[in-house]
Short mmCIF file of C-alpha atoms in Angstrom, two decimals:
data_model
loop_
_atom_site.label_atom_id
_atom_site.label_comp_id
_atom_site.label_asym_id
_atom_site.label_seq_id
_atom_site.Cartn_x
_atom_site.Cartn_y
_atom_site.Cartn_z
CA MET H 1 -38.68 42.15 -12.02
CA LYS H 2 -37.86 41.31 -8.43
CA ARG H 3 -39.88 38.35 -8.61
CA THR H 4 -38.33 36.99 -11.77
CA LYS H 5 -34.80 37.37 -10.41
CA LYS H 6 -35.91 35.55 -7.33
CA LEU H 7 -37.41 32.71 -9.54
CA ILE H 8 -34.16 32.63 -11.45
CA LEU H 9 -31.95 32.43 -8.54
CA ALA H 10 -34.18 29.63 -6.97
CA LEU H 11 -34.04 27.72 -10.14
CA SER H 12 -30.27 28.06 -10.44
CA LEU H 13 -29.81 26.87 -6.83
CA VAL H 14 -32.02 23.87 -7.51
CA ALA H 15 -29.96 23.14 -10.73
CA ALA H 16 -26.71 23.48 -8.78
CA MET H 17 -28.05 21.15 -6.12
CA PHE H 18 -29.07 18.56 -8.72
CA LEU H 19 -25.80 18.55 -10.50
CA THR H 20 -23.97 18.43 -7.16
CA PHE H 21 -26.17 15.13 -6.37
CA VAL H 22 -25.22 13.69 -9.72
CA VAL H 23 -21.61 14.28 -9.38
CA VAL H 24 -21.52 12.75 -5.89
CA ASP H 25 -23.79 9.80 -6.97
CA SER H 26 -21.56 8.99 -10.09
CA THR H 27 -18.38 8.96 -7.77
CA THR H 28 -19.87 6.69 -5.04
CA ASN H 29 -21.76 4.51 -7.37
CA SER H 30 -20.54 0.91 -7.05
CA ALA H 31 -21.00 0.36 -10.91
CA ASN H 32 -18.32 2.81 -11.58
CA THR H 33 -15.67 1.53 -9.06
CA VAL H 34 -13.30 -1.35 -9.96
CA GLN H 35 -14.10 -4.67 -8.37
CA ALA H 36 -11.43 -6.16 -6.03
CA SER H 37 -11.53 -9.49 -7.91
CA SER H 38 -10.39 -7.76 -11.16
CA ILE H 39 -7.41 -5.83 -9.47
CA SER H 40 -4.20 -7.45 -9.80
CA PHE H 41 -0.40 -6.57 -9.23
CA PRO H 42 1.38 -5.48 -12.62
CA LYS H 43 3.58 -8.22 -14.28
CA ASN H 44 6.78 -6.20 -13.59
CA MET H 45 6.10 -6.44 -9.82
CA ARG H 46 5.47 -10.19 -9.85
CA GLY H 47 7.99 -12.56 -8.62
CA HIS H 48 10.30 -13.44 -5.69
CA TRP H 49 11.83 -10.31 -3.72
CA LYS H 50 14.22 -10.15 -0.99
CA SER H 51 15.25 -7.21 1.32
CA LYS H 52 18.46 -6.87 3.31
CA PRO H 53 18.37 -6.08 7.03
CA THR H 54 18.47 -2.50 8.27
CA TYR H 55 20.83 -1.34 11.01
CA THR H 56 20.68 1.28 13.68
CA ASP H 57 23.24 4.09 13.87
CA GLY H 58 25.65 1.82 15.99
CA LYS H 59 28.20 -0.66 14.55
CA LYS H 60 27.03 -2.07 11.31
CA HIS H 61 26.38 -5.78 10.50
CA ILE H 62 26.19 -7.00 14.08
CA ASN H 63 22.75 -8.79 15.08
CA LYS H 64 22.45 -6.56 18.07
CA TRP H 65 22.43 -3.40 16.14
CA MET H 66 19.55 -4.66 13.68
CA ALA H 67 16.62 -2.52 13.52
CA ILE H 68 14.61 -4.25 10.73
CA PRO H 69 15.34 -7.90 9.85
CA ALA H 70 15.70 -9.23 6.23
CA MET H 71 12.33 -10.00 4.43
CA ASP H 72 11.16 -12.39 1.67
CA MET H 73 8.23 -11.54 -0.41
CA LYS H 74 6.50 -13.44 -3.28
CA VAL H 75 4.02 -11.46 -5.34
CA THR H 76 1.60 -13.14 -7.47
CA ALA H 77 -1.35 -11.75 -9.51
CA LYS H 78 -3.65 -11.40 -6.52
CA LYS H 79 -1.65 -11.29 -3.45
CA ALA H 80 1.82 -10.44 -1.90
CA ALA H 81 2.94 -13.03 0.65
CA TRP H 82 5.72 -11.83 3.09
CA HIS H 83 7.75 -12.98 6.04
CA PHE H 84 10.89 -12.04 8.00
CA VAL H 85 13.92 -14.44 7.45
CA GLY H 86 17.19 -15.11 9.43
CA TYR H 87 18.13 -13.58 12.71
CA LEU H 88 15.25 -11.43 14.38
CA PRO H 89 16.04 -8.97 17.08
CA LYS H 90 14.77 -10.10 20.53
CA GLY H 91 11.91 -8.28 22.16
CA MET H 92 10.74 -6.40 19.13
CA GLY H 93 7.76 -8.55 18.32
CA TYR H 94 9.26 -10.17 15.15
CA ASN H 95 8.42 -13.62 13.94
CA HIS H 96 8.80 -15.94 11.04
CA LYS H 97 5.01 -16.24 10.18
CA LYS H 98 3.83 -15.62 6.68
CA TYR H 99 1.46 -12.71 6.07
CA VAL H 100 -0.53 -11.69 3.03
CA LEU H 101 -1.25 -8.28 1.53
CA ARG H 102 -3.86 -7.89 -1.28
CA MET H 103 -4.53 -5.02 -3.65
CA SER H 104 -7.59 -3.07 -2.35
CA ASN H 105 -7.96 -0.55 -5.22
CA SER H 106 -6.31 0.38 -8.47
CA ASN H 107 -4.27 3.34 -6.71
CA GLY H 108 -1.85 0.60 -5.26
CA ILE H 109 -3.22 0.70 -1.64
CA LEU H 110 -2.80 -2.59 0.07
CA LYS H 111 -4.97 -4.42 2.66
CA GLY H 112 -3.83 -6.91 5.11
CA HIS H 113 -1.18 -7.48 7.75
CA GLY H 114 1.83 -5.30 6.78
CA PRO H 115 5.09 -5.20 8.56
CA TYR H 116 4.33 -1.91 10.46
CA GLY H 117 0.74 -1.21 10.28
CA GLN H 118 -2.23 -1.73 7.86
CA ASP H 119 -1.56 1.15 5.36
CA ASN H 120 0.86 -0.11 2.77
CA SER H 121 1.71 0.50 -0.89
CA PHE H 122 4.17 -0.71 -3.57
CA VAL H 123 6.12 1.25 -5.96
CA LYS H 124 8.32 -0.04 -8.59
CA ARG H 125 11.54 2.06 -9.29
CA GLY H 126 13.94 0.70 -11.83
CA LYS H 127 14.80 -2.99 -10.75
CA LYS H 128 13.71 -2.21 -7.11
CA LEU H 129 10.30 -2.79 -5.43
CA ILE H 130 9.65 -0.43 -2.61
CA LEU H 131 7.14 -1.17 0.04
CA PHE H 132 5.97 1.96 1.79
CA TYR H 133 4.36 1.22 5.11
CA GLN H 134 2.22 3.44 7.71
CA GLY H 135 4.52 6.08 9.44
CA GLY H 136 6.40 7.01 6.43
CA GLY H 137 8.90 4.30 6.29
CA MET H 138 10.03 2.12 3.39
CA ILE H 139 11.75 -1.14 2.65
CA THR H 140 13.52 -1.66 -0.58
CA PHE H 141 13.34 -5.18 -2.32
CA ASN H 142 15.69 -6.67 -4.91
CA ARG H 143 14.77 -9.74 -7.21
CA ALA H 144 15.66 -12.88 -5.70
CA LYS H 145 18.30 -14.91 -7.71
#
């Protein structure tokens, strides 16, 4: 009786390990993942977007109180090219160079040089496109006219 219980326990452990291996293998198998070349931005996110500058708690609309400059972004099917426009605060490391973000997976995570770190994502809420960046911040974009 004890021998059969031990045999059943051993067989169930082997079966559990086999099922765990199958589940882990199916989630990490490259055939099940979406290829990067097939991922694209949704059509409602594509186009030309602009953001307004963000100011600190001091007096508003004076360049010396600017925290984040205005941004321009063009989103195509495969990439989002962005750059800062207009006045840039001195000594903060801002420049007018163009940078590119690409979709890395179907969850909306972006790879590439973002404004504040490498972890970025897009969300479309109503008529606004919101760029979430590393550290919990966000930049709101409106369609360019």
